[in-house]
Short mmCIF file of N, CA, C and O and ligand atoms in Angstrom, two decimals:
data_model
loop_
_atom_site.label_atom_id
_atom_site.label_comp_id
_atom_site.label_asym_id
_atom_site.label_seq_id
_atom_site.Cartn_x
_atom_site.Cartn_y
_atom_site.Cartn_z
N UNK A 1 109.28 111.53 74.23
CA UNK A 1 108.92 110.13 74.50
C UNK A 1 109.83 109.55 75.56
O UNK A 1 109.42 108.83 76.45
N UNK A 2 111.11 109.90 75.48
CA UNK A 2 112.07 109.33 76.43
C UNK A 2 111.71 109.71 77.86
O UNK A 2 111.95 108.95 78.79
N UNK A 3 111.13 110.91 77.99
CA UNK A 3 110.80 111.37 79.33
C UNK A 3 109.33 111.17 79.68
O UNK A 3 108.86 111.70 80.67
N UNK A 4 108.62 110.43 78.82
CA UNK A 4 107.23 110.19 79.12
C UNK A 4 107.10 109.49 80.46
O UNK A 4 107.89 108.62 80.81
N UNK A 5 106.10 109.90 81.21
CA UNK A 5 105.93 109.31 82.54
C UNK A 5 104.83 108.27 82.50
O UNK A 5 103.74 108.53 82.03
N UNK A 6 105.14 107.11 82.98
CA UNK A 6 104.18 106.04 83.04
C UNK A 6 103.81 105.82 84.50
O UNK A 6 104.58 105.23 85.25
N UNK A 7 102.66 106.36 84.86
CA UNK A 7 102.25 106.26 86.25
C UNK A 7 101.10 105.29 86.46
O UNK A 7 101.02 104.64 87.48
N UNK A 8 100.20 105.24 85.48
CA UNK A 8 99.05 104.33 85.63
C UNK A 8 98.91 103.45 84.40
O UNK A 8 99.59 103.65 83.39
N UNK A 9 98.00 102.50 84.48
CA UNK A 9 97.77 101.59 83.35
C UNK A 9 97.21 102.33 82.14
O UNK A 9 97.31 101.84 81.03
N UNK A 10 96.63 103.51 82.36
CA UNK A 10 96.10 104.29 81.23
C UNK A 10 97.20 105.04 80.49
O UNK A 10 97.01 105.51 79.39
N UNK A 11 98.36 105.16 81.12
CA UNK A 11 99.47 105.87 80.48
C UNK A 11 99.89 105.19 79.18
O UNK A 11 100.32 105.86 78.24
N UNK A 12 99.73 103.87 79.12
CA UNK A 12 100.14 103.15 77.91
C UNK A 12 99.30 103.59 76.72
O UNK A 12 99.81 103.80 75.62
N UNK A 13 97.99 103.74 76.92
CA UNK A 13 97.13 104.20 75.85
C UNK A 13 97.45 105.62 75.46
O UNK A 13 97.47 105.96 74.29
N UNK A 14 97.69 106.46 76.46
CA UNK A 14 97.95 107.88 76.19
C UNK A 14 99.23 108.04 75.38
O UNK A 14 99.34 108.89 74.53
N UNK A 15 100.24 107.23 75.68
CA UNK A 15 101.53 107.36 75.00
C UNK A 15 101.65 106.39 73.83
O UNK A 15 102.71 106.27 73.23
N UNK A 16 100.56 105.65 73.53
CA UNK A 16 100.57 104.67 72.44
C UNK A 16 101.75 103.72 72.58
O UNK A 16 102.51 103.49 71.65
N UNK A 17 101.89 103.17 73.76
CA UNK A 17 102.99 102.25 74.01
C UNK A 17 102.45 100.87 74.37
O UNK A 17 101.53 100.75 75.18
N UNK A 18 103.02 99.86 73.74
CA UNK A 18 102.75 98.51 74.19
C UNK A 18 103.46 98.30 75.52
O UNK A 18 104.27 99.13 75.93
N UNK A 19 103.17 97.20 76.16
CA UNK A 19 103.81 96.96 77.44
C UNK A 19 104.39 95.55 77.50
O UNK A 19 103.70 94.58 77.20
N UNK A 20 105.63 95.46 77.85
CA UNK A 20 106.22 94.16 78.15
C UNK A 20 105.85 93.80 79.56
O UNK A 20 106.04 94.61 80.48
N UNK A 21 105.31 92.61 79.73
CA UNK A 21 105.03 92.13 81.07
C UNK A 21 105.99 90.98 81.32
O UNK A 21 105.90 89.93 80.69
N UNK A 22 106.92 91.25 82.21
CA UNK A 22 107.97 90.28 82.48
C UNK A 22 107.77 89.66 83.86
O UNK A 22 107.56 90.38 84.84
N UNK A 23 107.82 88.34 83.93
CA UNK A 23 107.72 87.67 85.22
C UNK A 23 109.13 87.55 85.80
O UNK A 23 110.00 86.95 85.18
N UNK A 24 109.30 88.12 86.97
CA UNK A 24 110.63 88.08 87.57
C UNK A 24 110.90 86.75 88.27
O UNK A 24 112.01 86.49 88.71
N UNK A 25 109.88 85.91 88.35
CA UNK A 25 110.07 84.60 88.98
C UNK A 25 110.60 83.59 87.98
O UNK A 25 111.55 82.87 88.26
N UNK A 26 109.98 83.52 86.79
CA UNK A 26 110.36 82.47 85.83
C UNK A 26 110.87 83.03 84.51
O UNK A 26 111.32 82.27 83.66
N UNK A 27 110.78 84.34 84.29
CA UNK A 27 111.29 84.92 83.06
C UNK A 27 110.29 84.92 81.92
O UNK A 27 110.58 85.39 80.83
N UNK A 28 109.08 84.38 82.17
CA UNK A 28 108.04 84.40 81.14
C UNK A 28 107.72 85.85 80.78
O UNK A 28 107.65 86.70 81.66
N UNK A 29 107.53 86.08 79.49
CA UNK A 29 107.36 87.46 79.04
C UNK A 29 106.30 87.53 77.96
O UNK A 29 106.27 86.69 77.07
N UNK A 30 105.43 88.51 78.07
CA UNK A 30 104.45 88.73 77.01
C UNK A 30 104.45 90.22 76.68
O UNK A 30 104.92 91.03 77.47
N UNK A 31 103.93 90.56 75.52
CA UNK A 31 103.75 91.95 75.15
C UNK A 31 102.26 92.18 74.98
O UNK A 31 101.60 91.44 74.27
N UNK A 32 101.73 93.17 75.67
CA UNK A 32 100.30 93.44 75.57
C UNK A 32 100.07 94.83 75.00
O UNK A 32 100.86 95.74 75.21
N UNK A 33 98.97 94.97 74.27
CA UNK A 33 98.57 96.25 73.71
C UNK A 33 97.89 97.07 74.79
O UNK A 33 97.35 96.52 75.75
N UNK A 34 97.92 98.42 74.64
CA UNK A 34 97.27 99.27 75.65
C UNK A 34 95.82 98.88 75.89
O UNK A 34 95.34 98.94 77.03
N UNK A 35 95.13 98.47 74.83
CA UNK A 35 93.70 98.15 74.97
C UNK A 35 93.48 97.01 75.96
O UNK A 35 92.44 96.93 76.61
N UNK A 36 94.47 96.13 76.09
CA UNK A 36 94.34 95.01 77.02
C UNK A 36 94.23 95.51 78.45
O UNK A 36 93.54 94.92 79.28
N UNK A 37 94.90 96.62 78.75
CA UNK A 37 94.83 97.15 80.10
C UNK A 37 93.45 97.69 80.43
O UNK A 37 93.00 97.61 81.57
N UNK A 38 92.79 98.27 79.42
CA UNK A 38 91.44 98.79 79.67
C UNK A 38 90.48 97.66 80.01
O UNK A 38 89.53 97.86 80.75
N UNK A 39 90.75 96.47 79.45
CA UNK A 39 89.90 95.33 79.75
C UNK A 39 90.16 94.80 81.16
O UNK A 39 89.24 94.49 81.90
N UNK A 40 91.43 94.71 81.52
CA UNK A 40 91.79 94.13 82.82
C UNK A 40 91.55 95.13 83.95
O UNK A 40 91.08 94.77 85.03
N UNK A 41 91.90 96.39 83.70
CA UNK A 41 91.73 97.43 84.72
C UNK A 41 90.88 98.57 84.15
O UNK A 41 91.41 99.55 83.63
N UNK A 42 89.55 98.44 84.23
CA UNK A 42 88.66 99.48 83.67
C UNK A 42 88.90 100.84 84.32
O UNK A 42 88.69 101.87 83.71
N UNK A 43 89.32 100.82 85.57
CA UNK A 43 89.70 102.04 86.27
C UNK A 43 91.22 102.04 86.37
O UNK A 43 91.81 101.00 86.71
N UNK A 44 91.87 103.17 86.05
CA UNK A 44 93.34 103.15 86.05
C UNK A 44 93.91 102.84 87.43
O UNK A 44 93.44 103.34 88.44
N UNK A 45 94.91 101.99 87.45
CA UNK A 45 95.65 101.73 88.68
C UNK A 45 97.11 102.07 88.41
O UNK A 45 97.54 102.12 87.27
N UNK A 46 97.85 102.33 89.46
CA UNK A 46 99.26 102.67 89.26
C UNK A 46 100.00 101.45 88.73
O UNK A 46 99.57 100.31 88.88
N UNK A 47 101.12 101.73 88.08
CA UNK A 47 101.94 100.64 87.55
C UNK A 47 102.32 99.69 88.68
O UNK A 47 102.27 98.48 88.53
N UNK A 48 102.69 100.24 89.81
CA UNK A 48 103.08 99.40 90.95
C UNK A 48 101.94 98.48 91.37
O UNK A 48 102.15 97.31 91.66
N UNK A 49 100.72 99.06 91.40
CA UNK A 49 99.56 98.26 91.80
C UNK A 49 99.29 97.15 90.78
O UNK A 49 99.01 96.02 91.15
N UNK A 50 99.41 97.49 89.50
CA UNK A 50 99.19 96.50 88.45
C UNK A 50 100.21 95.38 88.57
O UNK A 50 99.87 94.20 88.41
N UNK A 51 101.45 95.73 88.88
CA UNK A 51 102.50 94.71 89.02
C UNK A 51 102.18 93.77 90.17
O UNK A 51 102.46 92.58 90.12
N UNK A 52 101.57 94.31 91.22
CA UNK A 52 101.21 93.46 92.36
C UNK A 52 100.06 92.53 92.04
O UNK A 52 99.94 91.44 92.59
N UNK A 53 99.16 93.00 91.15
CA UNK A 53 97.94 92.22 90.90
C UNK A 53 98.07 91.18 89.81
O UNK A 53 97.37 90.18 89.81
N UNK A 54 98.95 91.43 88.83
CA UNK A 54 99.03 90.52 87.69
C UNK A 54 99.71 89.21 88.09
O UNK A 54 100.75 89.20 88.73
N UNK A 55 99.09 88.12 87.69
CA UNK A 55 99.64 86.80 87.99
C UNK A 55 100.21 86.19 86.72
O UNK A 55 99.57 86.22 85.68
N UNK A 56 101.38 85.62 86.83
CA UNK A 56 102.03 84.99 85.69
C UNK A 56 101.21 83.79 85.22
O UNK A 56 100.82 82.95 86.02
N UNK A 57 100.97 83.72 83.89
CA UNK A 57 100.20 82.61 83.36
C UNK A 57 101.04 81.34 83.27
O UNK A 57 100.51 80.25 83.12
N UNK A 58 102.35 81.49 83.37
CA UNK A 58 103.24 80.33 83.26
C UNK A 58 103.51 79.68 84.61
O UNK A 58 103.42 78.47 84.75
N UNK A 59 103.86 80.48 85.62
CA UNK A 59 104.27 79.88 86.90
C UNK A 59 103.33 80.23 88.05
O UNK A 59 103.44 79.67 89.14
N UNK A 60 102.41 81.18 87.83
CA UNK A 60 101.43 81.50 88.86
C UNK A 60 101.91 82.48 89.91
O UNK A 60 101.16 82.84 90.83
N UNK A 61 103.16 82.95 89.79
CA UNK A 61 103.67 83.93 90.76
C UNK A 61 103.14 85.32 90.44
O UNK A 61 102.75 85.61 89.32
N UNK A 62 103.11 86.17 91.44
CA UNK A 62 102.74 87.57 91.22
C UNK A 62 103.98 88.44 91.39
O UNK A 62 104.15 89.13 92.38
N UNK A 63 104.86 88.32 90.42
CA UNK A 63 106.09 89.12 90.47
C UNK A 63 106.32 89.79 89.13
O UNK A 63 107.41 89.75 88.57
N UNK A 64 105.26 90.39 88.60
CA UNK A 64 105.32 91.00 87.28
C UNK A 64 106.13 92.29 87.31
O UNK A 64 106.19 92.99 88.31
N UNK A 65 106.73 92.57 86.17
CA UNK A 65 107.39 93.85 85.97
C UNK A 65 106.81 94.41 84.68
O UNK A 65 106.79 93.72 83.66
N UNK A 66 106.31 95.65 84.71
CA UNK A 66 105.72 96.28 83.54
C UNK A 66 106.71 97.24 82.92
O UNK A 66 107.17 98.17 83.59
N UNK A 67 107.02 97.02 81.65
CA UNK A 67 108.03 97.83 80.97
C UNK A 67 107.42 98.45 79.71
O UNK A 67 107.03 97.73 78.79
N UNK A 68 107.29 99.78 79.65
CA UNK A 68 106.71 100.44 78.48
C UNK A 68 107.56 100.22 77.23
O UNK A 68 108.78 100.24 77.31
N UNK A 69 106.88 99.97 76.10
CA UNK A 69 107.56 99.78 74.82
C UNK A 69 106.88 100.66 73.79
O UNK A 69 105.76 100.39 73.42
N UNK A 70 107.56 101.68 73.29
CA UNK A 70 106.94 102.50 72.26
C UNK A 70 106.60 101.66 71.04
O UNK A 70 107.36 100.77 70.68
N UNK A 71 105.45 101.94 70.44
CA UNK A 71 105.07 101.19 69.24
C UNK A 71 105.97 101.58 68.09
O UNK A 71 106.37 102.73 67.97
N UNK A 72 106.32 100.62 67.21
CA UNK A 72 107.17 100.95 66.07
C UNK A 72 106.46 101.92 65.14
O UNK A 72 105.26 101.87 64.96
N UNK A 73 107.23 102.80 64.54
CA UNK A 73 106.68 103.75 63.57
C UNK A 73 106.33 102.99 62.30
O UNK A 73 107.05 102.10 61.90
N UNK A 74 105.23 103.39 61.69
CA UNK A 74 104.88 102.75 60.41
C UNK A 74 105.03 103.77 59.31
O UNK A 74 104.58 104.87 59.46
ZN1 ZN B 1 106.32 83.29 85.93
#
């Protein structure tokens, strides 16, 4: 898991990882489930591309940072 590679938005689903979406402009932060990416990006895009496209819901800037978060074990 530590060496899992996150290259596209579909990687989150494959690795069962939630994603922290952090706005580098205002610090607003949300956690999204992998399924949310399938809705926003039906075709996989690279993490870099997704970071460029996502707009902060708080301040409107496009300075997102995507950080993989492994789901807690149950
Ligand atoms: Zn923001």
